[in-house]
């Protein structure tokens, strides 16, 4: 009787301990069905827009460009909005961007319609340059200004790619009411891409064109990411019209938006050795339970 129980006990997986045990890495078979080969659905094909809605602009109705896409061809872990298991937030930390200061959300929300059937939704998160300090650096960005981006996931049931759409820009300080610097949408995109692809010098924004590519590796928390970027034209217009802060961001022959979107494909090429930690702790807990069961199965006089 006791031995049957023992066998059952030893064979039963302990769910809370097995969650860290990784299965095989997701292969092409895990790819979501019907996603176009470029790894996202064009929002314009289903009533969406590559411009955000910004509340309270003058004149009304101005938007900011969605100028980066993390495509569905990326490692599925990178597309998860989490810091664990090499998720998106750990990836952002690998190139110097962190979630908002002490978890506090500041500034107005912007809304985007990714053409996925969800209509306009406020951003999922605002991610800020961390000035080399993953814990508190984004607080400095909130006050001093700098590079930041907003993210939305294309996951509505009419276009469920799982791709992450990003509106990147470079803003002035809180005292200057967080206006965007001159050429700050194009520069904000390129400084994000320059960091994400570990460039040793700044991407020359005025030389980037349709089909320009960059790639490189970054790491954080034991995860190493390989990022391949291709700039494409056609999703955004090369224009200042309808763009928030168009008077100060554009000018001198430069449009506030150059019309290019950087499409990122991110792979995890290295994971920490400890990701199989569940294998180590599970047997010791089972051994403890085994001891308890054995102790309870015998009359106290035997001890
Ligand atoms: C978006 O955020 C604004 C505040 O910035 C809020 O008033 C509005 O209700 C939010 N919209 C949705 C759909 O959550
Ligand atoms: C990385 O981002 C910072 C902050 O925006 C910027 O100063 C720096 O030039 C960027 N690096 C590259 C290589 O683009
Ligand atoms: C940009 O292009 C111009 C003209 O082709 C070239 O002279 C210049 O060196 C390029 N700048 C960079 C930083 O690559
Ligand atoms: C955008 O338009 C400007 C002005 O017409 C032009 O100089 C620039 O080369 C264009 N940029 C791209 C990426 O096509
Ligand atoms: C980033 O580039 C530098 C050289 O520019 C290199 O030393 C470093 O190892 C790179 N980072 C990763 C994670 O490959
Ligand atoms: C960008 O380049 C691709 C590949 O050469 C081409 O098919 C596409 O038409 C170009 N887009 C524009 C808007 O010129």
Short mmCIF file of N, CA and C and ligand atoms in Angstrom, two decimals, residues 198 200 217-219 224, ligand 5:
data_model
loop_
_atom_site.label_atom_id
_atom_site.label_comp_id
_atom_site.label_asym_id
_atom_site.label_seq_id
_atom_site.Cartn_x
_atom_site.Cartn_y
_atom_site.Cartn_z
N UNK A 198 23.96 47.10 -31.86
CA UNK A 198 25.30 47.25 -31.29
C UNK A 198 26.28 47.92 -32.26
N UNK A 200 28.94 50.68 -33.58
CA UNK A 200 29.97 51.45 -32.87
C UNK A 200 29.86 52.93 -33.21
N UNK A 217 24.72 42.03 -32.19
CA UNK A 217 24.29 41.29 -31.01
C UNK A 217 24.36 42.15 -29.75
N UNK A 218 23.43 41.87 -28.82
CA UNK A 218 23.42 42.52 -27.50
C UNK A 218 23.10 41.46 -26.46
N UNK A 219 23.45 41.70 -25.19
CA UNK A 219 23.03 40.73 -24.17
C UNK A 219 22.65 41.36 -22.85
N UNK A 224 21.65 36.34 -25.01
CA UNK A 224 22.25 37.11 -26.10
C UNK A 224 21.29 37.10 -27.28
C1 LIG B 5 28.94 44.82 -29.01
O1 LIG B 5 30.02 45.33 -29.78
C2 LIG B 5 31.26 45.40 -29.09
C3 LIG B 5 32.29 45.96 -30.02
O2 LIG B 5 31.82 47.10 -30.66
C4 LIG B 5 31.68 44.04 -28.62
O3 LIG B 5 32.83 44.15 -27.81
C5 LIG B 5 30.57 43.40 -27.77
O4 LIG B 5 30.90 42.08 -27.45
C6 LIG B 5 29.27 43.41 -28.55
N1 LIG B 5 28.21 42.86 -27.72
C7 LIG B 5 27.71 41.64 -27.94
C8 LIG B 5 26.65 41.18 -26.99
O5 LIG B 5 28.06 40.95 -28.86
#
